Amino acid sequence: MDSSPARSKAVAPIPAAARGMIALLILLEFVAGLLQGFYDPLAKLFAKTYEVSDGHIIWFHTLQGLSAAVMVPLLAKFGDMFGHRRVLRIAVGVVLASTLLTAMAPNFPLLLAARVLAGPIAVWLPLEIALVHQRIDQAAARRVIGILVSVLVLGAVIGNIGGGLSVVLMPFSAALLIPPLLMIGAIVAVIRIPESTLRAAPGIDGWGLLGIAVAMILLLTGMSRLSEEGLGDPLPWSLIAAAVIVFAAWAWWELGVSNPAVDVRMLTSHALAPLYIVGFLFGFVLFGFQTPLATFAASHPDTDGYGLGFTTFSLSLIIATFTILTAVGSATVNALTRRFGTKSVLVFAAALSAAGFGFFALQHAEKWHLLTMAVLAGIGMGLLMGTLPALIAEEAPADSTAIATGVYNSLRTLGGAVAGAGFSIILISFAQSSSGNPGDGYAMIWTIAAGAFTVAAIVLALSKTTKIPRPLLPPTPTGTVPLLKPAPRER
């Protein structure tokens, strides 16, 4: 990790030959954001349409997360081996099928099947990062990845607003045809994107891929049930224990094979281990605090004894503000890292996020308190969001870029699942307590979020790295693809 400011403040140029590809990737990631935001406001309408309870409709989002946790490592590895554009085309095709099935599903089980098919959308960005790193140098790649992340976030904001507005302007069944139409842009982009020129050494570690998939399913399912059933149910604990056992067996297996699905030594190297720890903590807060924040802000102190009394519309504006600030933070990553150095920016980002949540843990009685937290934490989390995947791609071996960033995505998902279960238990415990104020449970959540970012700042401040060289790959003759074996890593 570069801890010193860059000597030259000149903006890294993007080769003319790569600009067209980058424009197509921006279009693709914008569509990804639109799709991921579009369905969020429609959960209640899905529940009414298919005549299921709110508890059942939770699986509409949960299954996509489970699918992504399984699909991202698998498809990212295949991208490193067989070509990132080739696998990206497959992922886009599967997501297109998901949008069509979502629009036309005649019953609830098929709707849930459609959400499973939506999982591969999470691998679009890791595959795009790999394509970027094989075409331009690292300094320019950071700028491009920051733009991609910003476009994804902005797309999610627009998609969220568009999803809610669409059902006002047209019937629900007609509104569900909008996502398949949006996929036209993704199809056009992925058809014209050039293929990557570097491949990982051939060989598929089937048991390794199966092991990480089974472990993630067990763990995320256990966490989900724990948040629903509470600490007294033995089933989620059994699933979590089984996941730990499978993870241990998977790690032992991966250390003994010549072409592992995920190189465990890479994950535990001085270069990447701190970034993965921070990625887990980042996902813990990013995906864990959103629902508690919405329920707290919408509660009214006069009737509930806590909360801020936001209307649905005013709350949506606050969330949009938070998201836009996150996008701004991502977009400014390149300029700040050139001026102050990557390590300094990351430590500052984690500390700023910790300050935002720490302030809100102490002061959360007025609406401006939430806005202050949104400004501080939004910018800080945006800087982390734009820097971490780019830095992981730089630190990873050149033939493992997609799987390295894919593991980062999976760890963020895992962190969110842990937070979702833990925060749910905290709120339920305070709500059932006869002596405590339920609002104190929310204060504890903001305190935990601040603590997570404080730990992240300390880990980043103490981290050291041994940079793995990544030469800029020259163009290869048509039809030839260099094959690299994984570079030696330190134990």
Short mmCIF file of C-alpha atoms in Angstrom, two decimals:
data_model
loop_
_atom_site.label_atom_id
_atom_site.label_comp_id
_atom_site.label_asym_id
_atom_site.label_seq_id
_atom_site.Cartn_x
_atom_site.Cartn_y
_atom_site.Cartn_z
CA MET A 1 0.00 0.00 0.00
CA ASP A 2 1.48 3.32 -1.03
CA SER A 3 1.76 5.42 2.12
CA SER A 4 3.37 8.51 0.64
CA PRO A 5 2.00 11.16 -1.69
CA ALA A 6 2.72 10.66 -5.36
CA ARG A 7 5.66 12.72 -6.58
CA SER A 8 3.84 13.87 -9.67
CA LYS A 9 0.45 15.46 -9.36
CA ALA A 10 -0.25 15.10 -13.07
CA VAL A 11 -3.39 13.20 -13.88
CA ALA A 12 -2.54 9.77 -15.24
CA PRO A 13 -3.51 9.70 -18.92
CA ILE A 14 -5.90 7.08 -20.22
CA PRO A 15 -4.74 5.50 -23.49
CA ALA A 16 -6.94 6.48 -26.41
CA ALA A 17 -7.43 2.82 -27.30
CA ALA A 18 -8.96 2.14 -23.87
CA ARG A 19 -11.37 5.09 -23.74
CA GLY A 20 -14.08 3.39 -25.74
CA MET A 21 -13.94 0.34 -23.47
CA ILE A 22 -14.13 2.54 -20.37
CA ALA A 23 -17.21 4.34 -21.72
CA LEU A 24 -18.90 0.98 -22.25
CA LEU A 25 -17.98 -0.18 -18.74
CA ILE A 26 -19.44 3.04 -17.29
CA LEU A 27 -22.68 2.34 -19.17
CA LEU A 28 -22.69 -1.24 -17.90
CA GLU A 29 -22.15 -0.22 -14.28
CA PHE A 30 -24.80 2.49 -14.52
CA VAL A 31 -27.30 -0.15 -15.64
CA ALA A 32 -26.17 -2.35 -12.72
CA GLY A 33 -26.93 0.49 -10.31
CA LEU A 34 -30.34 1.15 -11.87
CA LEU A 35 -31.30 -2.51 -11.54
CA GLN A 36 -30.10 -2.83 -7.96
CA GLY A 37 -32.03 0.27 -6.90
CA PHE A 38 -35.21 -0.29 -8.91
CA TYR A 39 -36.72 -3.16 -6.94
CA ASP A 40 -36.05 -1.78 -3.42
CA PRO A 41 -39.24 0.36 -3.11
CA LEU A 42 -41.42 -2.40 -4.58
CA ALA A 43 -41.13 -5.07 -1.87
CA LYS A 44 -44.57 -4.34 -0.38
CA LEU A 45 -46.20 -4.48 -3.82
CA PHE A 46 -44.61 -7.86 -4.50
CA ALA A 47 -45.97 -9.11 -1.16
CA LYS A 48 -49.50 -7.93 -2.05
CA THR A 49 -49.35 -9.25 -5.62
CA TYR A 50 -48.27 -12.75 -4.60
CA GLU A 51 -50.29 -12.69 -1.35
CA VAL A 52 -47.39 -13.42 0.97
CA SER A 53 -46.43 -11.91 4.32
CA ASP A 54 -43.74 -9.28 4.90
CA GLY A 55 -41.65 -12.02 6.49
CA HIS A 56 -41.77 -14.09 3.34
CA ILE A 57 -40.92 -11.17 1.05
CA ILE A 58 -37.66 -10.69 2.94
CA TRP A 59 -36.42 -13.65 0.90
CA PHE A 60 -36.84 -11.52 -2.23
CA HIS A 61 -33.65 -9.69 -1.21
CA THR A 62 -32.04 -12.43 0.88
CA LEU A 63 -31.88 -14.95 -1.97
CA GLN A 64 -30.10 -12.50 -4.25
CA GLY A 65 -27.48 -11.97 -1.55
CA LEU A 66 -27.03 -15.72 -1.09
CA SER A 67 -26.77 -16.22 -4.84
CA ALA A 68 -24.20 -13.44 -5.13
CA ALA A 69 -22.11 -14.92 -2.31
CA VAL A 70 -21.91 -18.18 -4.24
CA MET A 71 -21.67 -16.83 -7.77
CA VAL A 72 -19.08 -14.09 -7.30
CA PRO A 73 -16.09 -16.30 -6.37
CA LEU A 74 -17.11 -18.88 -8.99
CA LEU A 75 -17.60 -16.50 -11.91
CA ALA A 76 -14.64 -14.30 -10.93
CA LYS A 77 -12.36 -17.34 -11.00
CA PHE A 78 -13.76 -18.40 -14.36
CA GLY A 79 -13.12 -14.87 -15.64
CA ASP A 80 -9.43 -15.10 -14.66
CA MET A 81 -9.19 -18.46 -16.40
CA PHE A 82 -11.36 -18.17 -19.52
CA GLY A 83 -11.64 -14.45 -20.20
CA HIS A 84 -13.32 -11.67 -18.25
CA ARG A 85 -15.47 -10.45 -21.13
CA ARG A 86 -16.66 -13.96 -21.87
CA VAL A 87 -17.84 -14.51 -18.29
CA LEU A 88 -19.23 -10.97 -18.10
CA ARG A 89 -21.41 -11.75 -21.13
CA ILE A 90 -22.71 -14.87 -19.38
CA ALA A 91 -23.43 -12.88 -16.20
CA VAL A 92 -25.30 -10.22 -18.17
CA GLY A 93 -27.36 -12.89 -19.93
CA VAL A 94 -28.32 -14.53 -16.64
CA VAL A 95 -29.36 -11.19 -15.14
CA LEU A 96 -31.45 -10.46 -18.24
CA ALA A 97 -33.24 -13.76 -17.67
CA SER A 98 -33.77 -12.70 -14.06
CA THR A 99 -35.47 -9.43 -15.02
CA LEU A 100 -37.74 -11.19 -17.51
CA LEU A 101 -38.73 -13.88 -15.03
CA THR A 102 -39.33 -11.25 -12.33
CA ALA A 103 -41.72 -9.45 -14.67
CA MET A 104 -43.63 -12.56 -15.69
CA ALA A 105 -43.39 -14.97 -12.73
CA PRO A 106 -46.84 -16.58 -12.27
CA ASN A 107 -46.19 -17.54 -8.63
CA PHE A 108 -43.99 -16.70 -5.66
CA PRO A 109 -41.54 -19.65 -5.97
CA LEU A 110 -40.68 -18.60 -9.53
CA LEU A 111 -40.26 -15.01 -8.36
CA LEU A 112 -37.72 -16.26 -5.82
CA ALA A 113 -36.01 -18.27 -8.57
CA ALA A 114 -35.70 -15.02 -10.51
CA ARG A 115 -33.89 -13.45 -7.55
CA VAL A 116 -31.42 -16.34 -7.51
CA LEU A 117 -30.68 -15.58 -11.16
CA ALA A 118 -30.02 -11.94 -10.22
CA GLY A 119 -27.01 -12.92 -8.09
CA PRO A 120 -24.40 -12.67 -10.89
CA ILE A 121 -24.92 -8.88 -11.11
CA ALA A 122 -22.52 -8.65 -8.14
CA VAL A 123 -19.66 -10.03 -10.25
CA TRP A 124 -19.96 -7.38 -12.97
CA LEU A 125 -17.71 -4.92 -11.12
CA PRO A 126 -14.89 -7.40 -10.26
CA LEU A 127 -14.79 -8.50 -13.90
CA GLU A 128 -14.80 -4.87 -15.07
CA ILE A 129 -11.93 -4.04 -12.71
CA ALA A 130 -9.92 -6.91 -14.19
CA LEU A 131 -10.56 -5.61 -17.71
CA VAL A 132 -9.46 -2.11 -16.69
CA HIS A 133 -6.24 -3.32 -15.07
CA GLN A 134 -5.18 -5.18 -18.19
CA ARG A 135 -5.55 -2.13 -20.43
CA ILE A 136 -4.25 0.85 -18.44
CA ASP A 137 -1.67 1.47 -15.74
CA GLN A 138 -2.45 1.52 -12.04
CA ALA A 139 -2.69 5.28 -11.54
CA ALA A 140 -5.21 5.70 -14.33
CA ALA A 141 -7.00 2.51 -13.25
CA ARG A 142 -7.68 3.97 -9.81
CA ARG A 143 -9.37 6.95 -11.43
CA VAL A 144 -11.49 4.75 -13.68
CA ILE A 145 -12.51 2.38 -10.85
CA GLY A 146 -13.50 5.36 -8.71
CA ILE A 147 -15.71 6.56 -11.56
CA LEU A 148 -17.25 3.10 -11.99
CA VAL A 149 -18.13 2.91 -8.30
CA SER A 150 -19.58 6.42 -8.37
CA VAL A 151 -21.70 5.61 -11.41
CA LEU A 152 -22.94 2.44 -9.69
CA VAL A 153 -24.02 4.41 -6.62
CA LEU A 154 -25.70 7.16 -8.63
CA GLY A 155 -27.44 4.55 -10.75
CA ALA A 156 -28.81 2.97 -7.58
CA VAL A 157 -30.18 6.34 -6.43
CA ILE A 158 -31.87 6.98 -9.78
CA GLY A 159 -33.13 3.41 -9.93
CA ASN A 160 -34.60 3.69 -6.44
CA ILE A 161 -36.44 6.89 -7.30
CA GLY A 162 -37.46 5.52 -10.69
CA GLY A 163 -38.81 2.30 -9.18
CA GLY A 164 -41.04 4.21 -6.76
CA LEU A 165 -42.17 6.67 -9.43
CA SER A 166 -42.91 3.98 -12.03
CA VAL A 167 -45.72 2.39 -10.00
CA VAL A 168 -47.33 5.82 -9.65
CA LEU A 169 -47.35 6.38 -13.41
CA MET A 170 -48.27 2.90 -14.62
CA PRO A 171 -49.62 -0.47 -13.48
CA PHE A 172 -47.26 -2.61 -11.44
CA SER A 173 -47.07 -5.29 -14.14
CA ALA A 174 -46.03 -2.67 -16.72
CA ALA A 175 -43.45 -1.16 -14.36
CA LEU A 176 -41.75 -4.55 -14.03
CA LEU A 177 -40.99 -4.46 -17.78
CA ILE A 178 -38.66 -1.48 -17.27
CA PRO A 179 -35.68 -3.53 -15.96
CA PRO A 180 -35.59 -5.81 -19.07
CA LEU A 181 -35.61 -2.66 -21.21
CA LEU A 182 -32.73 -1.22 -19.18
CA MET A 183 -30.77 -4.40 -19.91
CA ILE A 184 -30.58 -3.35 -23.58
CA GLY A 185 -27.86 -0.89 -22.59
CA ALA A 186 -25.94 -3.62 -20.76
CA ILE A 187 -26.20 -5.97 -23.73
CA VAL A 188 -24.92 -3.32 -26.15
CA ALA A 189 -22.01 -2.55 -23.83
CA VAL A 190 -20.95 -6.12 -23.15
CA ILE A 191 -21.03 -7.06 -26.84
CA ARG A 192 -18.57 -4.32 -27.77
CA ILE A 193 -16.15 -4.59 -24.82
CA PRO A 194 -12.76 -6.07 -25.86
CA GLU A 195 -11.62 -9.30 -24.26
CA SER A 196 -8.85 -9.43 -21.66
CA THR A 197 -5.42 -10.64 -22.76
CA LEU A 198 -4.22 -12.50 -19.65
CA ARG A 199 -5.31 -15.85 -18.27
CA ALA A 200 -4.66 -17.66 -15.02
CA ALA A 201 -3.03 -21.07 -15.27
CA PRO A 202 -5.58 -23.63 -16.52
CA GLY A 203 -7.18 -26.05 -14.11
CA ILE A 204 -10.44 -25.95 -12.19
CA ASP A 205 -10.45 -26.73 -8.50
CA GLY A 206 -14.00 -28.03 -8.37
CA TRP A 207 -13.90 -29.08 -4.73
CA GLY A 208 -12.53 -25.68 -3.75
CA LEU A 209 -15.29 -23.83 -5.59
CA LEU A 210 -17.92 -26.15 -4.09
CA GLY A 211 -16.47 -25.77 -0.61
CA ILE A 212 -16.57 -21.97 -0.54
CA ALA A 213 -20.10 -22.00 -2.03
CA VAL A 214 -21.41 -24.43 0.61
CA ALA A 215 -19.69 -22.55 3.44
CA MET A 216 -21.13 -19.19 2.34
CA ILE A 217 -24.64 -20.62 1.97
CA LEU A 218 -24.52 -22.21 5.43
CA LEU A 219 -23.14 -19.09 7.08
CA LEU A 220 -25.44 -16.56 5.43
CA THR A 221 -28.51 -18.77 5.95
CA GLY A 222 -27.57 -19.22 9.60
CA MET A 223 -27.10 -15.48 10.07
CA SER A 224 -30.40 -14.75 8.37
CA ARG A 225 -32.32 -17.21 10.57
CA LEU A 226 -30.53 -15.94 13.67
CA SER A 227 -31.84 -12.43 12.98
CA GLU A 228 -35.37 -13.81 12.52
CA GLU A 229 -35.55 -16.42 15.30
CA GLY A 230 -33.23 -14.96 17.94
CA LEU A 231 -30.45 -16.48 20.04
CA GLY A 232 -32.55 -19.32 21.46
CA ASP A 233 -33.10 -21.24 18.21
CA PRO A 234 -30.47 -24.03 17.85
CA LEU A 235 -30.85 -24.34 14.05
CA PRO A 236 -29.01 -21.13 13.05
CA TRP A 237 -26.19 -21.93 15.47
CA SER A 238 -25.92 -25.39 13.92
CA LEU A 239 -25.70 -23.85 10.45
CA ILE A 240 -23.03 -21.37 11.58
CA ALA A 241 -21.00 -24.15 13.24
CA ALA A 242 -21.25 -26.25 10.08
CA ALA A 243 -20.07 -23.26 8.04
CA VAL A 244 -17.00 -22.84 10.27
CA ILE A 245 -16.15 -26.51 9.84
CA VAL A 246 -16.56 -26.33 6.06
CA PHE A 247 -14.45 -23.15 5.91
CA ALA A 248 -11.66 -24.85 7.87
CA ALA A 249 -11.76 -27.92 5.62
CA TRP A 250 -11.85 -25.67 2.55
CA ALA A 251 -8.76 -23.71 3.66
CA TRP A 252 -6.86 -26.96 4.34
CA TRP A 253 -7.80 -28.25 0.89
CA GLU A 254 -6.87 -25.02 -0.90
CA LEU A 255 -3.40 -25.00 0.67
CA GLY A 256 -2.70 -28.43 -0.80
CA VAL A 257 -3.76 -28.05 -4.45
CA SER A 258 -1.64 -26.60 -7.24
CA ASN A 259 -4.39 -24.47 -8.81
CA PRO A 260 -6.66 -23.44 -5.93
CA ALA A 261 -10.04 -21.83 -6.48
CA VAL A 262 -8.90 -19.09 -4.09
CA ASP A 263 -5.27 -18.84 -3.04
CA VAL A 264 -5.43 -18.77 0.77
CA ARG A 265 -1.85 -17.49 0.93
CA MET A 266 -2.90 -14.51 -1.17
CA LEU A 267 -5.74 -13.78 1.25
CA THR A 268 -3.41 -13.86 4.26
CA SER A 269 -0.48 -11.97 2.70
CA HIS A 270 0.79 -8.72 4.20
CA ALA A 271 -0.50 -6.93 1.11
CA LEU A 272 -4.11 -8.12 1.07
CA ALA A 273 -5.06 -9.34 4.56
CA PRO A 274 -5.51 -5.81 6.03
CA LEU A 275 -7.61 -4.77 3.03
CA TYR A 276 -9.85 -7.82 3.39
CA ILE A 277 -10.31 -7.16 7.11
CA VAL A 278 -11.30 -3.58 6.35
CA GLY A 279 -13.58 -4.82 3.55
CA PHE A 280 -15.42 -7.06 6.03
CA LEU A 281 -15.78 -4.21 8.54
CA PHE A 282 -16.91 -1.86 5.78
CA GLY A 283 -19.60 -4.28 4.63
CA PHE A 284 -20.58 -4.85 8.25
CA VAL A 285 -21.59 -1.19 8.55
CA LEU A 286 -22.58 -0.45 4.94
CA PHE A 287 -25.16 -3.23 4.67
CA GLY A 288 -25.99 -3.49 8.38
CA PHE A 289 -26.98 0.05 9.32
CA GLN A 290 -29.40 0.87 6.49
CA THR A 291 -32.55 -0.79 7.84
CA PRO A 292 -32.02 0.38 11.47
CA LEU A 293 -31.37 3.90 10.18
CA ALA A 294 -34.62 3.92 8.20
CA THR A 295 -36.74 2.58 11.07
CA PHE A 296 -35.14 4.93 13.62
CA ALA A 297 -35.53 8.03 11.44
CA ALA A 298 -39.17 7.19 10.63
CA SER A 299 -40.08 6.63 14.31
CA HIS A 300 -41.54 9.59 16.19
CA PRO A 301 -40.37 10.60 19.68
CA ASP A 302 -43.92 11.58 20.74
CA THR A 303 -45.46 8.18 19.95
CA ASP A 304 -42.49 5.79 20.07
CA GLY A 305 -40.25 7.48 22.61
CA TYR A 306 -37.37 7.70 20.17
CA GLY A 307 -36.64 8.60 16.56
CA LEU A 308 -36.69 11.73 14.43
CA GLY A 309 -40.18 11.74 12.92
CA PHE A 310 -39.13 11.87 9.27
CA THR A 311 -41.85 11.42 6.68
CA THR A 312 -41.23 8.84 3.97
CA PHE A 313 -40.42 11.55 1.43
CA SER A 314 -38.06 13.50 3.69
CA LEU A 315 -36.31 10.29 4.69
CA SER A 316 -35.81 9.40 1.03
CA LEU A 317 -34.15 12.79 0.54
CA ILE A 318 -31.75 12.13 3.42
CA ILE A 319 -30.92 8.69 2.04
CA ALA A 320 -30.41 10.19 -1.43
CA THR A 321 -28.12 12.84 0.09
CA PHE A 322 -26.12 10.16 1.88
CA THR A 323 -25.81 8.13 -1.32
CA ILE A 324 -24.82 11.11 -3.45
CA LEU A 325 -22.11 12.06 -0.94
CA THR A 326 -20.87 8.48 -1.13
CA ALA A 327 -20.63 8.85 -4.91
CA VAL A 328 -18.78 12.16 -4.51
CA GLY A 329 -16.30 10.50 -2.16
CA SER A 330 -15.69 7.70 -4.67
CA ALA A 331 -15.19 10.17 -7.52
CA THR A 332 -12.55 12.18 -5.62
CA VAL A 333 -10.40 9.18 -4.71
CA ASN A 334 -7.88 9.62 -7.52
CA ALA A 335 -7.20 13.30 -6.81
CA LEU A 336 -6.82 12.72 -3.07
CA THR A 337 -4.54 9.69 -3.38
CA ARG A 338 -2.27 11.57 -5.77
CA ARG A 339 -2.07 14.46 -3.32
CA PHE A 340 -1.83 12.64 0.02
CA GLY A 341 -1.05 8.98 -0.71
CA THR A 342 -3.32 5.94 -0.69
CA LYS A 343 -2.70 4.88 2.89
CA SER A 344 -3.38 8.36 4.28
CA VAL A 345 -6.64 8.62 2.34
CA LEU A 346 -7.83 5.21 3.56
CA VAL A 347 -7.03 5.96 7.20
CA PHE A 348 -8.72 9.36 6.90
CA ALA A 349 -11.79 7.78 5.25
CA ALA A 350 -12.20 5.19 8.02
CA ALA A 351 -11.64 7.82 10.73
CA LEU A 352 -14.15 10.21 9.11
CA SER A 353 -16.76 7.44 8.96
CA ALA A 354 -16.08 6.57 12.59
CA ALA A 355 -16.49 10.24 13.54
CA GLY A 356 -19.84 10.41 11.73
CA PHE A 357 -21.31 7.39 13.49
CA GLY A 358 -19.69 8.33 16.79
CA PHE A 359 -21.32 11.76 16.66
CA PHE A 360 -24.70 10.18 15.87
CA ALA A 361 -24.32 7.72 18.77
CA LEU A 362 -23.98 10.69 21.12
CA GLN A 363 -26.34 13.12 19.41
CA HIS A 364 -29.39 11.72 17.63
CA ALA A 365 -32.33 13.75 18.92
CA GLU A 366 -32.52 16.32 16.09
CA LYS A 367 -32.84 15.99 12.34
CA TRP A 368 -29.66 17.96 11.72
CA HIS A 369 -27.79 15.33 13.75
CA LEU A 370 -28.66 12.74 11.11
CA LEU A 371 -27.67 15.12 8.31
CA THR A 372 -24.29 15.71 9.97
CA MET A 373 -23.71 11.97 10.23
CA ALA A 374 -24.73 11.55 6.58
CA VAL A 375 -22.18 14.14 5.45
CA LEU A 376 -19.26 12.76 7.47
CA ALA A 377 -19.94 9.04 7.03
CA GLY A 378 -21.17 9.42 3.44
CA ILE A 379 -17.93 11.02 2.24
CA GLY A 380 -15.78 8.65 4.30
CA MET A 381 -17.56 5.53 3.09
CA GLY A 382 -17.42 6.81 -0.49
CA LEU A 383 -13.64 7.15 -0.25
CA LEU A 384 -13.40 3.59 1.06
CA MET A 385 -15.75 2.31 -1.62
CA GLY A 386 -13.70 3.88 -4.39
CA THR A 387 -10.26 2.99 -3.02
CA LEU A 388 -10.48 -0.54 -1.60
CA PRO A 389 -11.39 -2.53 -4.75
CA ALA A 390 -8.86 -0.61 -6.85
CA LEU A 391 -6.09 -1.21 -4.31
CA ILE A 392 -6.95 -4.90 -3.95
CA ALA A 393 -6.76 -5.26 -7.73
CA GLU A 394 -3.32 -3.63 -7.70
CA GLU A 395 -1.98 -5.77 -4.86
CA ALA A 396 -3.27 -9.06 -6.28
CA PRO A 397 -1.21 -11.15 -8.69
CA ALA A 398 -1.85 -10.06 -12.28
CA ASP A 399 -3.66 -13.29 -13.19
CA SER A 400 -5.98 -13.21 -10.14
CA THR A 401 -7.46 -9.72 -10.29
CA ALA A 402 -11.09 -10.78 -10.66
CA ILE A 403 -11.06 -13.44 -7.94
CA ALA A 404 -9.22 -11.07 -5.54
CA THR A 405 -11.85 -8.36 -5.94
CA GLY A 406 -14.59 -11.00 -5.97
CA VAL A 407 -13.49 -12.25 -2.54
CA TYR A 408 -13.63 -8.64 -1.32
CA ASN A 409 -17.24 -8.41 -2.51
CA SER A 410 -18.09 -11.67 -0.74
CA LEU A 411 -16.49 -10.48 2.50
CA ARG A 412 -18.57 -7.30 2.36
CA THR A 413 -21.69 -9.43 1.92
CA LEU A 414 -20.62 -11.63 4.84
CA GLY A 415 -20.02 -8.57 7.01
CA GLY A 416 -23.49 -7.29 6.17
CA ALA A 417 -25.05 -10.65 7.11
CA VAL A 418 -23.27 -10.65 10.48
CA ALA A 419 -24.38 -7.08 11.16
CA GLY A 420 -27.95 -7.79 10.06
CA ALA A 421 -28.25 -10.65 12.53
CA GLY A 422 -26.48 -8.85 15.35
CA PHE A 423 -28.34 -5.55 14.96
CA SER A 424 -31.68 -7.35 14.77
CA ILE A 425 -30.97 -9.17 18.03
CA ILE A 426 -29.96 -5.90 19.70
CA LEU A 427 -33.18 -4.13 18.69
CA ILE A 428 -35.36 -7.07 19.69
CA SER A 429 -33.63 -7.32 23.07
CA PHE A 430 -34.13 -3.63 23.86
CA ALA A 431 -37.73 -3.70 22.62
CA GLN A 432 -38.55 -6.62 24.92
CA SER A 433 -36.76 -5.15 27.92
CA SER A 434 -39.09 -3.65 30.52
CA SER A 435 -36.45 -1.37 31.99
CA GLY A 436 -34.71 0.04 28.91
CA ASN A 437 -35.66 2.49 26.17
CA PRO A 438 -35.80 0.83 22.70
CA GLY A 439 -34.02 3.92 21.38
CA ASP A 440 -30.96 2.90 23.37
CA GLY A 441 -30.63 -0.13 21.10
CA TYR A 442 -30.19 2.17 18.13
CA ALA A 443 -27.56 4.18 20.00
CA MET A 444 -25.70 0.92 20.60
CA ILE A 445 -25.81 0.17 16.84
CA TRP A 446 -24.33 3.57 15.97
CA THR A 447 -21.64 2.99 18.63
CA ILE A 448 -20.78 -0.42 17.16
CA ALA A 449 -20.59 1.10 13.66
CA ALA A 450 -18.22 3.78 14.94
CA GLY A 451 -16.14 1.09 16.64
CA ALA A 452 -15.95 -0.97 13.45
CA PHE A 453 -14.59 1.98 11.49
CA THR A 454 -12.18 2.83 14.31
CA VAL A 455 -10.77 -0.71 14.13
CA ALA A 456 -10.57 -0.34 10.34
CA ALA A 457 -8.58 2.90 10.70
CA ILE A 458 -6.15 1.23 13.12
CA VAL A 459 -5.69 -1.81 10.86
CA LEU A 460 -4.97 0.46 7.89
CA ALA A 461 -2.59 2.67 9.88
CA LEU A 462 -0.57 -0.38 11.03
CA SER A 463 -0.64 -2.23 7.72
CA LYS A 464 2.47 -2.98 5.73
CA THR A 465 2.71 -4.38 2.26
CA THR A 466 5.13 -5.94 -0.18
CA LYS A 467 3.99 -4.78 -3.58
CA ILE A 468 3.48 -7.51 -6.17
CA PRO A 469 4.79 -6.17 -9.50
CA ARG A 470 2.17 -5.73 -12.19
CA PRO A 471 3.61 -4.79 -15.57
CA LEU A 472 1.34 -3.04 -18.05
CA LEU A 473 0.50 -5.76 -20.54
CA PRO A 474 1.34 -4.98 -24.15
CA PRO A 475 -1.26 -5.75 -26.80
CA THR A 476 -1.05 -9.35 -27.96
CA PRO A 477 -1.48 -10.61 -31.51
CA THR A 478 -5.00 -11.66 -32.39
CA GLY A 479 -5.74 -15.15 -31.22
CA THR A 480 -2.86 -15.40 -28.73
CA VAL A 481 -3.42 -15.34 -25.00
CA PRO A 482 -0.53 -15.36 -22.52
CA LEU A 483 -0.89 -17.88 -19.72
CA LEU A 484 0.62 -17.07 -16.36
CA LYS A 485 1.08 -19.28 -13.37
CA PRO A 486 0.32 -17.62 -10.04
CA ALA A 487 3.25 -15.53 -8.83
CA PRO A 488 5.00 -16.74 -5.66
CA ARG A 489 3.51 -15.22 -2.55
CA GLU A 490 4.98 -14.91 0.86
CA ARG A 491 3.59 -17.15 3.55
#
